[in-house]
Amino acid sequence: MRPPLNEAERVRSQEDLYRYVLDAAGLLKEPKVLEVGCGLGMGCVVALREYGPAAVTGMDIHPEQLQRARDAHAGLLREEPGRLRFVQGAAEHMPLEDGEFDAVISVEAAQHFPDIVAFAAETSRVLRPGGRAAVASFFTVDDAPGRPEELAGLLDTYANGLDIARPVKALVDAFAAAGLTGGRVESIGPHVWPGWDRWLSRWWAPGTWPRNFLRAYERRILDYYVVTAVRPG
């Protein structure tokens, strides 16, 4: 059995995931980028430091998370006035202008969004024509009856409603209904779940509920996907 991931390895893996998603967004020169569900702002910082954006906006519904992001990146906020900002807003009601962004990304947040159709519509609205959306999150592999109950039996976050069991096709269909085209789905589960389980093994013994994420993947109930789409223009 491989040892648990340490903090440095976990941070490196998260940054690599953000790079993968940002690459999938096909960023143009000096893009304006929005991260929905930005948490502590790691993705915003990777974009700012490595992708030459004109501006990066991190949006999160939780004011406490936004304050942590502002505190963690206070130096960058001072050094890059106008290029980095954090705003409060829901994925379903973004307090942002029409056509404001060249790319909308979201990493490991969409499983929490209560209304994926509204998220897709808002993503389409804030993208400029030709802009791209790239979402990385975990979804059920299909819409077979009983998937929510299976996950609720395995994972407390599905039982208590923090995570929502929905098939990846639901996001693809929502993007299409919102007018986004070229929807593409890629499973990156083999690159995510084993490392995630190694990280969880720092605190959780085999047989405890957090270790069932890997079990749900191995049983072909849950997988980790990157979903991309384009606003025509």
PDB file of C-alpha atoms in Angstrom:
ATOM      1  CA  MET A   1       0.000   0.000   0.000  1.00  0.00           C
ATOM      2  CA  ARG A   2       1.341   3.417  -0.960  1.00  0.00           C
ATOM      3  CA  PRO A   3       1.814   5.946   1.863  1.00  0.00           C
ATOM      4  CA  PRO A   4      -0.630   8.853   2.335  1.00  0.00           C
ATOM      5  CA  LEU A   5      -0.080  12.007   0.325  1.00  0.00           C
ATOM      6  CA  ASN A   6       1.667  14.741   2.254  1.00  0.00           C
ATOM      7  CA  GLU A   7       0.574  18.374   2.179  1.00  0.00           C
ATOM      8  CA  ALA A   8       3.041  19.384  -0.537  1.00  0.00           C
ATOM      9  CA  GLU A   9       1.952  16.501  -2.781  1.00  0.00           C
ATOM     10  CA  ARG A  10      -1.697  17.356  -2.263  1.00  0.00           C
ATOM     11  CA  VAL A  11      -1.141  21.007  -3.176  1.00  0.00           C
ATOM     12  CA  ARG A  12       0.842  19.987  -6.251  1.00  0.00           C
ATOM     13  CA  SER A  13      -1.931  17.637  -7.378  1.00  0.00           C
ATOM     14  CA  GLN A  14      -4.558  20.353  -6.937  1.00  0.00           C
ATOM     15  CA  GLU A  15      -2.494  22.830  -8.931  1.00  0.00           C
ATOM     16  CA  ASP A  16      -2.030  20.232 -11.682  1.00  0.00           C
ATOM     17  CA  LEU A  17      -5.803  19.724 -11.804  1.00  0.00           C
ATOM     18  CA  TYR A  18      -6.330  23.459 -12.183  1.00  0.00           C
ATOM     19  CA  ARG A  19      -3.780  23.560 -15.007  1.00  0.00           C
ATOM     20  CA  TYR A  20      -5.619  20.744 -16.743  1.00  0.00           C
ATOM     21  CA  VAL A  21      -8.938  22.583 -16.483  1.00  0.00           C
ATOM     22  CA  LEU A  22      -7.454  25.914 -17.560  1.00  0.00           C
ATOM     23  CA  ASP A  23      -5.867  24.216 -20.566  1.00  0.00           C
ATOM     24  CA  ALA A  24      -9.226  22.621 -21.371  1.00  0.00           C
ATOM     25  CA  ALA A  25     -10.763  26.104 -21.352  1.00  0.00           C
ATOM     26  CA  GLY A  26      -8.536  26.976 -24.326  1.00  0.00           C
ATOM     27  CA  LEU A  27      -7.562  30.398 -23.023  1.00  0.00           C
ATOM     28  CA  LEU A  28      -6.866  33.118 -25.530  1.00  0.00           C
ATOM     29  CA  LYS A  29      -4.243  35.823 -25.091  1.00  0.00           C
ATOM     30  CA  GLU A  30      -4.933  37.956 -21.990  1.00  0.00           C
ATOM     31  CA  PRO A  31      -8.278  36.347 -21.190  1.00  0.00           C
ATOM     32  CA  LYS A  32     -10.727  37.335 -18.515  1.00  0.00           C
ATOM     33  CA  VAL A  33     -11.326  34.261 -16.354  1.00  0.00           C
ATOM     34  CA  LEU A  34     -14.052  33.470 -13.822  1.00  0.00           C
ATOM     35  CA  GLU A  35     -13.788  30.647 -11.296  1.00  0.00           C
ATOM     36  CA  VAL A  36     -17.160  29.599  -9.869  1.00  0.00           C
ATOM     37  CA  GLY A  37     -16.882  28.117  -6.396  1.00  0.00           C
ATOM     38  CA  CYS A  38     -13.350  29.426  -5.947  1.00  0.00           C
ATOM     39  CA  GLY A  39     -12.903  28.375  -2.316  1.00  0.00           C
ATOM     40  CA  LEU A  40      -9.498  29.536  -1.120  1.00  0.00           C
ATOM     41  CA  GLY A  41      -8.616  30.916  -4.549  1.00  0.00           C
ATOM     42  CA  MET A  42      -5.935  28.428  -5.581  1.00  0.00           C
ATOM     43  CA  GLY A  43      -7.246  28.215  -9.140  1.00  0.00           C
ATOM     44  CA  CYS A  44      -7.354  31.997  -9.435  1.00  0.00           C
ATOM     45  CA  VAL A  45      -3.712  32.223  -8.394  1.00  0.00           C
ATOM     46  CA  VAL A  46      -2.584  29.493 -10.805  1.00  0.00           C
ATOM     47  CA  ALA A  47      -4.393  31.301 -13.625  1.00  0.00           C
ATOM     48  CA  LEU A  48      -2.944  34.669 -12.634  1.00  0.00           C
ATOM     49  CA  ARG A  49       0.645  33.474 -12.322  1.00  0.00           C
ATOM     50  CA  GLU A  50       0.841  31.086 -15.256  1.00  0.00           C
ATOM     51  CA  TYR A  51      -1.692  32.037 -17.952  1.00  0.00           C
ATOM     52  CA  GLY A  52      -1.206  35.773 -18.473  1.00  0.00           C
ATOM     53  CA  PRO A  53      -4.829  36.798 -17.968  1.00  0.00           C
ATOM     54  CA  ALA A  54      -6.139  40.314 -18.233  1.00  0.00           C
ATOM     55  CA  ALA A  55      -8.161  39.649 -15.082  1.00  0.00           C
ATOM     56  CA  VAL A  56      -9.246  36.782 -12.843  1.00  0.00           C
ATOM     57  CA  THR A  57     -12.404  36.752 -10.729  1.00  0.00           C
ATOM     58  CA  GLY A  58     -13.023  34.211  -8.009  1.00  0.00           C
ATOM     59  CA  MET A  59     -16.659  33.821  -6.977  1.00  0.00           C
ATOM     60  CA  ASP A  60     -17.978  31.834  -4.030  1.00  0.00           C
ATOM     61  CA  ILE A  61     -21.288  31.754  -2.191  1.00  0.00           C
ATOM     62  CA  HIS A  62     -19.692  31.551   1.247  1.00  0.00           C
ATOM     63  CA  PRO A  63     -18.403  34.851   2.696  1.00  0.00           C
ATOM     64  CA  GLU A  64     -16.104  32.987   5.088  1.00  0.00           C
ATOM     65  CA  GLN A  65     -14.358  31.271   2.203  1.00  0.00           C
ATOM     66  CA  LEU A  66     -13.964  34.562   0.380  1.00  0.00           C
ATOM     67  CA  GLN A  67     -12.406  36.163   3.440  1.00  0.00           C
ATOM     68  CA  ARG A  68      -9.968  33.270   3.720  1.00  0.00           C
ATOM     69  CA  ALA A  69      -9.091  33.694   0.040  1.00  0.00           C
ATOM     70  CA  ARG A  70      -8.543  37.421   0.467  1.00  0.00           C
ATOM     71  CA  ASP A  71      -6.394  36.830   3.537  1.00  0.00           C
ATOM     72  CA  ALA A  72      -4.380  34.070   1.860  1.00  0.00           C
ATOM     73  CA  HIS A  73      -3.696  36.168  -1.227  1.00  0.00           C
ATOM     74  CA  ALA A  74      -3.548  39.643   0.279  1.00  0.00           C
ATOM     75  CA  GLY A  75      -0.147  40.253  -1.278  1.00  0.00           C
ATOM     76  CA  LEU A  76      -1.345  39.436  -4.790  1.00  0.00           C
ATOM     77  CA  LEU A  77      -4.440  41.574  -4.329  1.00  0.00           C
ATOM     78  CA  ARG A  78      -2.155  44.493  -3.490  1.00  0.00           C
ATOM     79  CA  GLU A  79       0.360  43.738  -6.239  1.00  0.00           C
ATOM     80  CA  GLU A  80      -2.212  43.091  -8.973  1.00  0.00           C
ATOM     81  CA  PRO A  81      -4.943  45.693  -8.465  1.00  0.00           C
ATOM     82  CA  GLY A  82      -7.628  45.220 -11.062  1.00  0.00           C
ATOM     83  CA  ARG A  83      -6.321  41.811 -12.165  1.00  0.00           C
ATOM     84  CA  LEU A  84      -7.494  39.728  -9.201  1.00  0.00           C
ATOM     85  CA  ARG A  85     -10.748  40.042  -7.279  1.00  0.00           C
ATOM     86  CA  PHE A  86     -13.021  37.900  -5.168  1.00  0.00           C
ATOM     87  CA  VAL A  87     -16.803  38.389  -5.208  1.00  0.00           C
ATOM     88  CA  GLN A  88     -19.699  36.752  -3.404  1.00  0.00           C
ATOM     89  CA  GLY A  89     -22.328  35.105  -5.544  1.00  0.00           C
ATOM     90  CA  ALA A  90     -24.224  31.899  -6.227  1.00  0.00           C
ATOM     91  CA  ALA A  91     -23.598  29.713  -9.244  1.00  0.00           C
ATOM     92  CA  GLU A  92     -27.263  30.145 -10.162  1.00  0.00           C
ATOM     93  CA  HIS A  93     -27.296  33.955  -9.774  1.00  0.00           C
ATOM     94  CA  MET A  94     -23.940  35.457 -10.720  1.00  0.00           C
ATOM     95  CA  PRO A  95     -23.555  39.175  -9.882  1.00  0.00           C
ATOM     96  CA  LEU A  96     -21.581  39.699 -13.091  1.00  0.00           C
ATOM     97  CA  GLU A  97     -22.057  41.376 -16.451  1.00  0.00           C
ATOM     98  CA  ASP A  98     -23.283  39.726 -19.646  1.00  0.00           C
ATOM     99  CA  GLY A  99     -20.403  38.566 -21.832  1.00  0.00           C
ATOM    100  CA  GLU A 100     -17.801  39.602 -19.266  1.00  0.00           C
ATOM    101  CA  PHE A 101     -15.535  36.542 -19.481  1.00  0.00           C
ATOM    102  CA  ASP A 102     -13.521  34.584 -22.000  1.00  0.00           C
ATOM    103  CA  ALA A 103     -13.549  31.502 -19.796  1.00  0.00           C
ATOM    104  CA  VAL A 104     -15.613  30.162 -16.916  1.00  0.00           C
ATOM    105  CA  ILE A 105     -14.048  27.364 -14.895  1.00  0.00           C
ATOM    106  CA  SER A 106     -15.259  25.454 -11.873  1.00  0.00           C
ATOM    107  CA  VAL A 107     -13.303  22.784 -10.016  1.00  0.00           C
ATOM    108  CA  GLU A 108     -14.849  20.382  -7.520  1.00  0.00           C
ATOM    109  CA  ALA A 109     -17.854  22.611  -6.823  1.00  0.00           C
ATOM    110  CA  ALA A 110     -20.590  21.581  -9.259  1.00  0.00           C
ATOM    111  CA  GLN A 111     -21.545  18.578  -7.107  1.00  0.00           C
ATOM    112  CA  HIS A 112     -22.856  21.134  -4.593  1.00  0.00           C
ATOM    113  CA  PHE A 113     -24.861  23.331  -6.992  1.00  0.00           C
ATOM    114  CA  PRO A 114     -28.577  22.872  -6.273  1.00  0.00           C
ATOM    115  CA  ASP A 115     -29.680  23.905  -9.788  1.00  0.00           C
ATOM    116  CA  ILE A 116     -27.314  22.781 -12.535  1.00  0.00           C
ATOM    117  CA  VAL A 117     -29.614  24.160 -15.250  1.00  0.00           C
ATOM    118  CA  ALA A 118     -29.495  27.652 -13.739  1.00  0.00           C
ATOM    119  CA  PHE A 119     -25.697  27.381 -13.395  1.00  0.00           C
ATOM    120  CA  ALA A 120     -25.401  26.509 -17.083  1.00  0.00           C
ATOM    121  CA  ALA A 121     -27.661  29.402 -18.081  1.00  0.00           C
ATOM    122  CA  GLU A 122     -25.632  31.859 -16.005  1.00  0.00           C
ATOM    123  CA  THR A 123     -22.387  30.471 -17.408  1.00  0.00           C
ATOM    124  CA  SER A 124     -23.674  31.052 -20.931  1.00  0.00           C
ATOM    125  CA  ARG A 125     -24.787  34.559 -20.036  1.00  0.00           C
ATOM    126  CA  VAL A 126     -21.466  35.735 -18.586  1.00  0.00           C
ATOM    127  CA  LEU A 127     -19.379  34.192 -21.382  1.00  0.00           C
ATOM    128  CA  ARG A 128     -18.529  36.302 -24.391  1.00  0.00           C
ATOM    129  CA  PRO A 129     -19.285  34.789 -27.819  1.00  0.00           C
ATOM    130  CA  GLY A 130     -16.571  32.238 -28.455  1.00  0.00           C
ATOM    131  CA  GLY A 131     -15.858  31.849 -24.743  1.00  0.00           C
ATOM    132  CA  ARG A 132     -15.468  28.429 -23.148  1.00  0.00           C
ATOM    133  CA  ALA A 133     -16.653  26.709 -20.003  1.00  0.00           C
ATOM    134  CA  ALA A 134     -14.620  23.973 -18.306  1.00  0.00           C
ATOM    135  CA  VAL A 135     -16.011  22.173 -15.252  1.00  0.00           C
ATOM    136  CA  ALA A 136     -14.259  19.471 -13.237  1.00  0.00           C
ATOM    137  CA  SER A 137     -16.289  17.585 -10.664  1.00  0.00           C
ATOM    138  CA  PHE A 138     -17.656  14.196  -9.730  1.00  0.00           C
ATOM    139  CA  PHE A 139     -20.935  12.879 -11.113  1.00  0.00           C
ATOM    140  CA  THR A 140     -22.681   9.546 -11.360  1.00  0.00           C
ATOM    141  CA  VAL A 141     -21.702   7.577 -14.439  1.00  0.00           C
ATOM    142  CA  ASP A 142     -25.326   7.224 -15.566  1.00  0.00           C
ATOM    143  CA  ASP A 143     -28.901   7.959 -14.538  1.00  0.00           C
ATOM    144  CA  ALA A 144     -29.757   4.394 -13.514  1.00  0.00           C
ATOM    145  CA  PRO A 145     -32.527   4.267 -10.903  1.00  0.00           C
ATOM    146  CA  GLY A 146     -31.239   4.067  -7.375  1.00  0.00           C
ATOM    147  CA  ARG A 147     -27.946   5.904  -7.866  1.00  0.00           C
ATOM    148  CA  PRO A 148     -28.772   8.551  -5.219  1.00  0.00           C
ATOM    149  CA  GLU A 149     -29.680   5.845  -2.721  1.00  0.00           C
ATOM    150  CA  GLU A 150     -26.503   3.892  -3.481  1.00  0.00           C
ATOM    151  CA  LEU A 151     -24.344   6.938  -2.867  1.00  0.00           C
ATOM    152  CA  ALA A 152     -26.271   7.939   0.248  1.00  0.00           C
ATOM    153  CA  GLY A 153     -25.567   4.477   1.628  1.00  0.00           C
ATOM    154  CA  LEU A 154     -21.848   4.823   0.961  1.00  0.00           C
ATOM    155  CA  LEU A 155     -21.062   8.474   1.604  1.00  0.00           C
ATOM    156  CA  ASP A 156     -22.302  10.797   4.328  1.00  0.00           C
ATOM    157  CA  THR A 157     -22.004  13.867   2.073  1.00  0.00           C
ATOM    158  CA  TYR A 158     -24.654  12.377  -0.232  1.00  0.00           C
ATOM    159  CA  ALA A 159     -26.807  11.276   2.673  1.00  0.00           C
ATOM    160  CA  ASN A 160     -26.857  14.785   4.193  1.00  0.00           C
ATOM    161  CA  GLY A 161     -27.273  16.601   0.861  1.00  0.00           C
ATOM    162  CA  LEU A 162     -23.919  18.380   0.752  1.00  0.00           C
ATOM    163  CA  ASP A 163     -23.157  16.509  -2.475  1.00  0.00           C
ATOM    164  CA  ILE A 164     -25.906  15.933  -5.036  1.00  0.00           C
ATOM    165  CA  ALA A 165     -26.097  12.710  -7.040  1.00  0.00           C
ATOM    166  CA  ARG A 166     -26.607  13.585 -10.691  1.00  0.00           C
ATOM    167  CA  PRO A 167     -25.296  12.041 -13.909  1.00  0.00           C
ATOM    168  CA  VAL A 168     -22.627  13.833 -15.904  1.00  0.00           C
ATOM    169  CA  LYS A 169     -25.091  13.919 -18.797  1.00  0.00           C
ATOM    170  CA  ALA A 170     -27.205  16.356 -16.743  1.00  0.00           C
ATOM    171  CA  LEU A 171     -24.479  18.998 -17.037  1.00  0.00           C
ATOM    172  CA  VAL A 172     -23.914  18.304 -20.729  1.00  0.00           C
ATOM    173  CA  ASP A 173     -27.645  18.632 -21.393  1.00  0.00           C
ATOM    174  CA  ALA A 174     -27.860  21.801 -19.285  1.00  0.00           C
ATOM    175  CA  PHE A 175     -25.038  23.410 -21.261  1.00  0.00           C
ATOM    176  CA  ALA A 176     -26.768  22.488 -24.520  1.00  0.00           C
ATOM    177  CA  ALA A 177     -30.093  23.895 -23.297  1.00  0.00           C
ATOM    178  CA  ALA A 178     -28.285  27.125 -22.379  1.00  0.00           C
ATOM    179  CA  GLY A 179     -27.016  27.461 -25.953  1.00  0.00           C
ATOM    180  CA  LEU A 180     -23.481  26.207 -25.402  1.00  0.00           C
ATOM    181  CA  THR A 181     -22.156  23.895 -28.091  1.00  0.00           C
ATOM    182  CA  GLY A 182     -19.447  21.308 -28.603  1.00  0.00           C
ATOM    183  CA  GLY A 183     -20.088  19.694 -25.240  1.00  0.00           C
ATOM    184  CA  ARG A 184     -17.329  17.235 -24.411  1.00  0.00           C
ATOM    185  CA  VAL A 185     -16.950  14.851 -21.469  1.00  0.00           C
ATOM    186  CA  GLU A 186     -13.666  13.341 -20.323  1.00  0.00           C
ATOM    187  CA  SER A 187     -13.215  10.956 -17.414  1.00  0.00           C
ATOM    188  CA  ILE A 188     -10.104  11.729 -15.373  1.00  0.00           C
ATOM    189  CA  GLY A 189     -11.010   9.347 -12.573  1.00  0.00           C
ATOM    190  CA  PRO A 190      -7.892   7.174 -12.898  1.00  0.00           C
ATOM    191  CA  HIS A 191      -5.774  10.272 -12.248  1.00  0.00           C
ATOM    192  CA  VAL A 192      -7.877  11.603  -9.351  1.00  0.00           C
ATOM    193  CA  TRP A 193      -9.448   8.906  -7.194  1.00  0.00           C
ATOM    194  CA  PRO A 194      -6.379   6.902  -6.117  1.00  0.00           C
ATOM    195  CA  GLY A 195      -4.536  10.051  -5.056  1.00  0.00           C
ATOM    196  CA  TRP A 196      -7.621  11.383  -3.299  1.00  0.00           C
ATOM    197  CA  ASP A 197      -7.889   8.135  -1.357  1.00  0.00           C
ATOM    198  CA  ARG A 198      -4.206   8.375  -0.393  1.00  0.00           C
ATOM    199  CA  TRP A 199      -4.873  11.898   0.907  1.00  0.00           C
ATOM    200  CA  LEU A 200      -7.912  10.751   2.903  1.00  0.00           C
ATOM    201  CA  SER A 201      -5.928   7.876   4.366  1.00  0.00           C
ATOM    202  CA  ARG A 202      -4.002  10.399   6.462  1.00  0.00           C
ATOM    203  CA  TRP A 203      -7.034  10.668   8.732  1.00  0.00           C
ATOM    204  CA  TRP A 204      -9.510   7.940   7.814  1.00  0.00           C
ATOM    205  CA  ALA A 205      -9.048   4.196   8.218  1.00  0.00           C
ATOM    206  CA  PRO A 206     -10.177   1.674   5.599  1.00  0.00           C
ATOM    207  CA  GLY A 207     -13.892   0.978   5.976  1.00  0.00           C
ATOM    208  CA  THR A 208     -14.778   4.497   7.133  1.00  0.00           C
ATOM    209  CA  TRP A 209     -17.177   6.420   4.926  1.00  0.00           C
ATOM    210  CA  PRO A 210     -14.717   8.898   3.280  1.00  0.00           C
ATOM    211  CA  ARG A 211     -12.753   5.950   1.876  1.00  0.00           C
ATOM    212  CA  ASN A 212     -15.897   4.928   0.002  1.00  0.00           C
ATOM    213  CA  PHE A 213     -15.292   7.587  -2.667  1.00  0.00           C
ATOM    214  CA  LEU A 214     -12.733   5.240  -4.213  1.00  0.00           C
ATOM    215  CA  ARG A 215     -15.082   2.312  -3.649  1.00  0.00           C
ATOM    216  CA  ALA A 216     -17.907   4.145  -5.473  1.00  0.00           C
ATOM    217  CA  TYR A 217     -15.551   4.763  -8.382  1.00  0.00           C
ATOM    218  CA  GLU A 218     -14.383   1.166  -8.477  1.00  0.00           C
ATOM    219  CA  ARG A 219     -18.013   0.011  -8.446  1.00  0.00           C
ATOM    220  CA  ARG A 220     -18.727   2.271 -11.467  1.00  0.00           C
ATOM    221  CA  ILE A 221     -21.221   4.418  -9.598  1.00  0.00           C
ATOM    222  CA  LEU A 222     -19.255   7.672  -9.418  1.00  0.00           C
ATOM    223  CA  ASP A 223     -16.527   9.176 -11.585  1.00  0.00           C
ATOM    224  CA  TYR A 224     -14.567  12.402 -11.929  1.00  0.00           C
ATOM    225  CA  TYR A 225     -15.053  14.318 -15.175  1.00  0.00           C
ATOM    226  CA  VAL A 226     -13.978  17.406 -17.055  1.00  0.00           C
ATOM    227  CA  VAL A 227     -16.867  18.844 -19.081  1.00  0.00           C
ATOM    228  CA  THR A 228     -16.258  21.572 -21.661  1.00  0.00           C
ATOM    229  CA  ALA A 229     -18.527  23.605 -23.928  1.00  0.00           C
ATOM    230  CA  VAL A 230     -18.386  26.785 -26.024  1.00  0.00           C
ATOM    231  CA  ARG A 231     -20.663  29.779 -26.392  1.00  0.00           C
ATOM    232  CA  PRO A 232     -21.145  30.195 -30.154  1.00  0.00           C
ATOM    233  CA  GLY A 233     -20.167  33.502 -31.661  1.00  0.00           C
TER     234      GLY A 233
END
